[in-house]
Short mmCIF file of C-alpha atoms in Angstrom, two decimals:
data_model
loop_
_atom_site.label_atom_id
_atom_site.label_comp_id
_atom_site.label_asym_id
_atom_site.label_seq_id
_atom_site.Cartn_x
_atom_site.Cartn_y
_atom_site.Cartn_z
CA UNK A 18 -16.71 52.88 47.62
CA UNK A 19 -15.61 55.59 45.17
CA UNK A 20 -13.62 53.05 43.13
CA UNK A 21 -16.63 50.72 43.07
CA UNK A 22 -18.88 53.48 41.78
CA UNK A 23 -16.41 54.40 39.06
CA UNK A 24 -16.14 50.78 37.98
CA UNK A 25 -19.90 50.30 37.93
CA UNK A 26 -20.44 53.31 35.70
CA UNK A 27 -17.61 52.29 33.43
CA UNK A 28 -19.32 48.92 33.16
CA UNK A 29 -22.62 50.67 32.43
CA UNK A 30 -21.26 51.52 29.02
CA UNK A 31 -21.52 47.79 28.38
CA UNK A 32 -25.18 48.53 27.94
CA UNK A 33 -24.47 50.65 24.93
CA UNK A 34 -24.43 48.96 21.60
CA UNK A 35 -20.92 48.84 20.16
CA UNK A 36 -20.54 50.59 16.85
CA UNK A 37 -19.50 48.63 13.78
CA UNK A 38 -17.19 51.54 12.89
CA UNK A 39 -15.55 54.13 15.13
CA UNK A 40 -18.12 56.68 16.16
CA UNK A 41 -19.05 59.10 18.92
CA UNK A 42 -21.30 58.29 21.88
CA UNK A 43 -22.89 60.89 24.13
CA UNK A 44 -23.15 60.40 27.89
CA UNK A 45 -24.60 62.51 30.67
CA UNK A 46 -21.98 64.14 32.90
CA UNK A 47 -22.57 66.08 36.11
CA UNK A 48 -21.10 69.61 35.96
CA UNK A 49 -19.46 69.40 39.40
CA UNK A 50 -15.72 68.99 39.97
CA UNK A 51 -16.28 65.41 41.13
CA UNK A 52 -18.57 64.73 38.19
CA UNK A 53 -15.97 65.87 35.68
CA UNK A 54 -13.31 63.71 37.30
CA UNK A 55 -15.65 60.74 37.17
CA UNK A 56 -16.39 61.34 33.47
CA UNK A 57 -12.71 61.65 32.55
CA UNK A 58 -12.10 58.24 34.13
CA UNK A 59 -14.94 56.63 32.17
CA UNK A 60 -13.86 58.33 28.93
CA UNK A 61 -10.27 57.14 29.29
CA UNK A 62 -11.28 53.51 29.85
CA UNK A 63 -13.99 53.40 27.22
CA UNK A 64 -11.95 54.98 24.43
CA UNK A 65 -8.87 52.87 25.21
CA UNK A 66 -10.84 49.63 25.06
CA UNK A 67 -13.20 50.33 22.16
CA UNK A 68 -11.61 52.84 19.79
CA UNK A 69 -14.79 54.95 19.90
CA UNK A 70 -15.10 58.52 21.18
CA UNK A 71 -17.10 59.46 24.26
CA UNK A 72 -18.42 62.99 24.69
CA UNK A 73 -20.43 64.49 27.53
CA UNK A 74 -23.52 66.63 27.82
CA UNK A 75 -24.93 68.66 30.70
CA UNK A 76 -28.51 68.17 31.85
CA UNK A 77 -30.78 70.01 34.32
CA UNK A 78 -30.02 69.38 38.00
CA UNK A 79 -33.65 68.88 39.05
CA UNK A 80 -34.81 65.30 38.50
CA UNK A 81 -38.27 66.22 37.24
CA UNK A 82 -36.83 68.75 34.78
CA UNK A 83 -34.43 66.13 33.44
CA UNK A 84 -37.20 63.58 33.05
CA UNK A 85 -39.31 66.10 31.15
CA UNK A 86 -36.39 66.80 28.81
CA UNK A 87 -35.87 63.09 28.16
CA UNK A 88 -39.55 62.64 27.34
CA UNK A 89 -39.36 65.47 24.82
CA UNK A 90 -36.17 64.14 23.20
CA UNK A 91 -37.46 60.57 22.96
CA UNK A 92 -40.82 61.68 21.62
CA UNK A 93 -38.99 63.64 18.91
CA UNK A 94 -36.80 60.59 18.16
CA UNK A 95 -33.70 62.75 18.34
CA UNK A 96 -30.95 60.24 17.53
CA UNK A 97 -28.21 62.77 18.28
CA UNK A 98 -29.33 63.77 21.77
CA UNK A 99 -27.92 61.21 24.22
CA UNK A 100 -26.83 57.56 24.31
CA UNK A 101 -26.29 56.84 28.01
CA UNK A 102 -27.91 58.58 30.96
CA UNK A 103 -28.72 58.13 34.62
CA UNK A 104 -32.34 57.37 35.45
CA UNK A 105 -34.03 57.94 38.78
CA UNK A 106 -35.76 55.03 40.50
CA UNK A 107 -39.26 55.88 39.25
CA UNK A 108 -38.35 56.64 35.64
CA UNK A 109 -37.87 53.14 34.27
CA UNK A 110 -41.58 52.44 33.87
CA UNK A 111 -42.27 55.96 32.57
CA UNK A 112 -39.56 55.73 29.90
CA UNK A 113 -40.00 52.02 29.20
CA UNK A 114 -41.03 52.25 25.54
CA UNK A 115 -38.04 54.50 24.78
CA UNK A 116 -35.38 52.32 26.41
CA UNK A 117 -33.29 49.59 24.84
CA UNK A 118 -34.16 46.07 25.96
CA UNK A 119 -30.92 44.98 27.60
CA UNK A 120 -32.06 41.52 28.69
CA UNK A 121 -29.96 39.49 26.22
CA UNK A 122 -26.79 41.38 27.10
CA UNK A 123 -26.80 41.81 30.88
CA UNK A 124 -28.85 38.98 32.38
CA UNK A 125 -25.70 37.28 33.69
CA UNK A 126 -24.88 40.42 35.71
CA UNK A 127 -27.94 40.08 37.94
CA UNK A 128 -26.08 38.45 40.84
CA UNK A 129 -23.73 41.44 41.05
CA UNK A 130 -26.46 43.80 42.31
CA UNK A 131 -28.91 44.14 45.17
CA UNK A 132 -32.07 42.23 44.17
CA UNK A 133 -34.44 45.14 44.81
CA UNK A 134 -32.34 47.56 42.74
CA UNK A 135 -32.16 45.08 39.84
CA UNK A 136 -35.90 44.37 40.00
CA UNK A 137 -36.63 48.09 39.93
CA UNK A 138 -34.98 48.30 36.51
CA UNK A 139 -37.16 45.58 34.97
CA UNK A 140 -40.46 46.13 33.17
CA UNK A 141 -42.65 43.15 32.29
CA UNK A 142 -39.71 40.81 32.83
CA UNK A 143 -37.32 42.76 30.59
CA UNK A 144 -34.18 44.57 31.80
CA UNK A 145 -34.36 48.23 30.76
CA UNK A 146 -31.40 49.60 32.78
CA UNK A 147 -28.81 48.41 35.27
CA UNK A 148 -28.25 49.85 38.76
CA UNK A 149 -25.57 52.53 38.85
CA UNK A 150 -25.55 53.47 42.53
CA UNK A 151 -27.72 53.43 45.63
CA UNK A 152 -28.76 56.66 47.30
CA UNK A 153 -30.74 57.47 50.42
CA UNK A 154 -31.82 60.50 52.38
CA UNK A 155 -29.69 61.40 55.41
CA UNK A 156 -29.64 63.96 58.19
CA UNK A 157 -26.43 65.98 58.55
CA UNK A 158 -25.70 67.87 61.75
CA UNK A 159 -23.03 70.04 63.31
CA UNK A 160 -21.32 67.82 65.86
CA UNK A 161 -19.51 70.76 67.43
CA UNK A 162 -22.68 72.76 68.02
CA UNK A 163 -24.64 69.86 69.47
CA UNK A 164 -21.73 69.12 71.80
CA UNK A 165 -21.45 72.79 72.78
CA UNK A 166 -25.06 72.83 73.93
CA UNK A 167 -25.11 69.35 75.44
CA UNK A 168 -27.52 67.92 72.87
CA UNK A 169 -27.67 64.46 71.29
CA UNK A 170 -28.59 63.78 67.64
CA UNK A 171 -32.40 63.88 67.40
CA UNK A 172 -34.47 60.71 67.19
CA UNK A 173 -37.64 62.49 66.09
CA UNK A 174 -38.48 65.56 64.03
CA UNK A 175 -39.96 67.14 67.17
CA UNK A 176 -36.60 66.77 68.91
CA UNK A 177 -34.87 68.23 65.87
CA UNK A 178 -37.23 71.21 65.90
CA UNK A 179 -36.50 71.91 69.57
CA UNK A 180 -32.71 71.52 69.24
CA UNK A 181 -32.54 73.58 66.06
CA UNK A 182 -34.55 76.43 67.60
CA UNK A 183 -32.46 76.43 70.78
CA UNK A 184 -29.08 76.47 69.06
CA UNK A 185 -30.22 78.97 66.44
CA UNK A 186 -31.40 81.41 69.10
CA UNK A 187 -28.28 81.04 71.25
CA UNK A 188 -25.81 81.35 68.36
CA UNK A 189 -27.56 84.40 66.97
CA UNK A 190 -27.36 85.99 70.42
CA UNK A 191 -23.62 85.27 70.33
CA UNK A 192 -23.23 87.11 67.03
CA UNK A 193 -23.87 84.49 64.33
CA UNK A 194 -26.90 86.34 62.95
CA UNK A 195 -27.12 84.29 59.75
CA UNK A 196 -27.39 80.86 61.40
CA UNK A 197 -30.47 78.75 60.69
CA UNK A 198 -31.56 75.57 62.41
CA UNK A 199 -32.42 73.46 59.36
CA UNK A 200 -32.18 73.37 55.56
CA UNK A 201 -33.86 70.86 53.28
CA UNK A 202 -35.21 70.50 49.72
CA UNK A 203 -38.25 72.79 49.79
CA UNK A 204 -38.66 73.71 46.13
CA UNK A 205 -41.70 72.32 44.35
CA UNK A 206 -39.99 69.38 42.60
CA UNK A 207 -39.17 65.71 43.10
CA UNK A 208 -36.79 66.44 45.99
CA UNK A 209 -39.57 67.95 48.08
CA UNK A 210 -41.68 64.85 47.41
CA UNK A 211 -38.90 62.68 48.90
CA UNK A 212 -38.68 64.94 51.95
CA UNK A 213 -42.45 64.86 52.45
CA UNK A 214 -42.53 61.06 52.20
CA UNK A 215 -39.91 60.93 54.96
CA UNK A 216 -41.79 63.35 57.22
CA UNK A 217 -45.02 61.43 56.85
CA UNK A 218 -43.56 57.92 57.17
CA UNK A 219 -41.42 58.81 60.20
CA UNK A 220 -44.48 59.99 62.13
CA UNK A 221 -46.72 57.04 61.40
CA UNK A 222 -48.62 58.68 58.56
CA UNK A 223 -48.03 55.71 56.26
CA UNK A 224 -47.57 56.15 52.52
CA UNK A 225 -49.36 58.40 50.08
CA UNK A 226 -50.73 55.41 48.15
CA UNK A 227 -50.95 51.85 49.43
CA UNK A 228 -50.13 48.64 47.55
CA UNK A 229 -53.70 48.43 46.23
CA UNK A 230 -53.62 51.93 44.77
CA UNK A 231 -55.73 53.55 47.47
CA UNK A 232 -54.88 57.11 48.52
CA UNK A 233 -53.98 56.91 52.20
CA UNK A 234 -52.23 60.20 52.97
CA UNK A 235 -55.44 61.85 54.23
CA UNK A 236 -54.99 60.91 57.87
CA UNK A 237 -54.29 62.88 61.09
CA UNK A 238 -50.64 61.78 61.51
CA UNK A 239 -49.75 62.67 57.94
CA UNK A 240 -51.44 66.04 58.31
CA UNK A 241 -49.55 66.68 61.56
CA UNK A 242 -46.22 65.86 59.90
CA UNK A 243 -46.82 68.22 56.99
CA UNK A 244 -48.10 71.00 59.25
CA UNK A 245 -44.96 70.71 61.38
CA UNK A 246 -42.73 70.99 58.29
CA UNK A 247 -44.66 74.01 57.06
CA UNK A 248 -44.09 75.62 60.44
CA UNK A 249 -40.30 75.41 60.00
CA UNK A 250 -40.29 77.91 57.15
CA UNK A 251 -39.27 81.29 58.49
CA UNK A 252 -38.66 79.95 62.01
CA UNK A 253 -35.84 77.38 61.99
CA UNK A 254 -35.52 77.25 58.19
CA UNK A 255 -34.92 80.31 56.00
CA UNK A 256 -37.89 81.62 53.99
CA UNK A 257 -35.83 80.96 50.88
CA UNK A 258 -35.88 77.21 51.57
CA UNK A 259 -39.03 77.11 49.44
CA UNK A 260 -36.69 77.59 46.48
CA UNK A 261 -33.94 75.22 47.63
CA UNK A 262 -32.85 72.09 45.84
CA UNK A 263 -29.93 70.01 47.11
CA UNK A 264 -27.09 72.36 46.28
CA UNK A 265 -28.66 75.53 47.67
CA UNK A 266 -29.10 73.92 51.07
CA UNK A 267 -25.65 72.32 50.98
CA UNK A 268 -24.00 75.66 50.22
CA UNK A 269 -25.58 77.26 53.27
CA UNK A 270 -24.80 74.29 55.54
CA UNK A 271 -21.22 73.94 54.27
CA UNK A 272 -20.65 77.63 54.85
CA UNK A 273 -21.42 77.04 58.54
CA UNK A 274 -24.82 78.71 58.48
CA UNK A 275 -27.10 75.80 59.44
CA UNK A 276 -27.26 73.32 62.31
CA UNK A 277 -29.05 70.51 60.45
CA UNK A 278 -29.37 69.58 56.77
CA UNK A 279 -31.44 66.91 55.08
CA UNK A 280 -29.65 65.80 51.91
CA UNK A 281 -28.38 62.76 50.01
CA UNK A 282 -25.19 60.83 50.69
CA UNK A 283 -23.09 62.67 48.09
CA UNK A 284 -22.98 65.76 50.31
CA UNK A 285 -20.75 64.24 53.00
CA UNK A 286 -17.60 64.14 50.88
CA UNK A 287 -18.14 67.77 49.90
CA UNK A 288 -18.54 68.91 53.50
CA UNK A 289 -15.10 67.39 54.19
CA UNK A 290 -13.37 69.23 51.35
CA UNK A 291 -10.37 71.37 52.30
CA UNK A 292 -12.34 74.48 51.40
CA UNK A 293 -15.28 73.56 53.67
CA UNK A 294 -15.89 75.81 56.67
CA UNK A 295 -17.20 72.81 58.64
CA UNK A 296 -14.64 70.18 57.76
CA UNK A 297 -14.36 67.68 60.63
CA UNK A 298 -17.44 69.08 62.35
CA UNK A 299 -20.16 67.14 60.55
CA UNK A 300 -22.11 64.11 61.73
CA UNK A 301 -24.45 62.09 59.51
CA UNK A 302 -27.30 59.77 60.47
CA UNK A 303 -30.56 58.35 59.10
CA UNK A 304 -33.40 60.85 59.01
CA UNK A 305 -35.51 60.82 62.18
CA UNK A 306 -37.67 57.74 62.14
CA UNK A 307 -34.84 55.46 61.06
CA UNK A 308 -34.29 53.37 57.96
CA UNK A 309 -38.02 52.83 57.38
CA UNK A 310 -38.52 56.58 56.96
CA UNK A 311 -35.56 57.40 54.72
CA UNK A 312 -36.27 57.43 50.99
CA UNK A 313 -33.99 55.13 49.00
CA UNK A 314 -33.27 56.09 45.40
CA UNK A 315 -31.40 53.47 43.36
CA UNK A 316 -30.26 55.35 40.25
CA UNK A 317 -29.73 53.35 37.09
CA UNK A 318 -27.92 53.63 33.77
CA UNK A 319 -30.03 53.31 30.64
CA UNK A 320 -29.88 53.91 26.90
CA UNK A 321 -32.56 55.21 24.56
CA UNK A 322 -33.79 53.08 21.64
CA UNK A 323 -33.56 56.02 19.23
CA UNK A 324 -29.92 56.72 20.03
CA UNK A 325 -27.29 54.50 18.39
CA UNK A 326 -29.56 51.56 17.56
CA UNK A 327 -29.97 51.98 13.77
CA UNK A 328 -26.25 52.00 12.99
CA UNK A 329 -24.75 49.43 15.32
CA UNK A 330 -24.03 45.90 16.29
CA UNK A 331 -23.92 44.98 19.99
CA UNK A 332 -21.22 43.61 22.24
CA UNK A 333 -20.06 44.07 25.81
CA UNK A 334 -16.74 45.65 26.66
CA UNK A 335 -14.47 44.59 29.49
CA UNK A 336 -15.26 46.12 32.93
#
């Protein structure tokens, strides 16, 4: 899977117009250890095959902050800002007018991707990005602690609430005073929206907006789901969870200080790192409610029209 992801992102640079003369392209790179390794791999392949130079830039971690920055850069037509970046599933339509039309260059790649992910990156029949990787929300849990207390992985959020409260209370009584039952993305940003969609959908509250554009979230089951989640704060979840994004919650869980964690798939590899306090003790499953409740987020690779366009000719490079 890791090799596939590396190859897909290397191929994503096929989206970028190839320069008529050797030049420098700028690509987003995650600041993590794994992100840097990933970027070195892409840089090595791209520079060896094209003769151009690839440099990397850091961007905000929060999705909504990154989107806001892109909108500012594109509005300012900053040609030196960025050439290739990762776009969240809902950004393609928002950034449409700023993205290169890739249709003539990548249409023959369509069969290589999941249909829904490919369709998500099209606007009015034109390809504006290509899928980079699929992501989905998942529930992580401490296998050792559930086994210790004779509990099974929860099928509902109500079960999770009960199990988390029970184990938290018992472990604190045994001396682990800093243990919490659950961590999730509680900061006011796009991550919390994904969590809330899962809570509501998993308890029969439907969607926030239906296919016809009607607001449907104002219903008893949705209200019950959100009230339950609000009740976690300060009871089974730390008060500080209201400021947590993905990494804040992962740090606490990976340190052994939480029973459950809602996060994305990337977190599993990190929990199994040699430095992890919970290596070999982690289970992962769909969020309560199953696959229909979990939020899928197919990230894509795209390129801005104001980036390299004025000074280039286009070709694809070998993947």
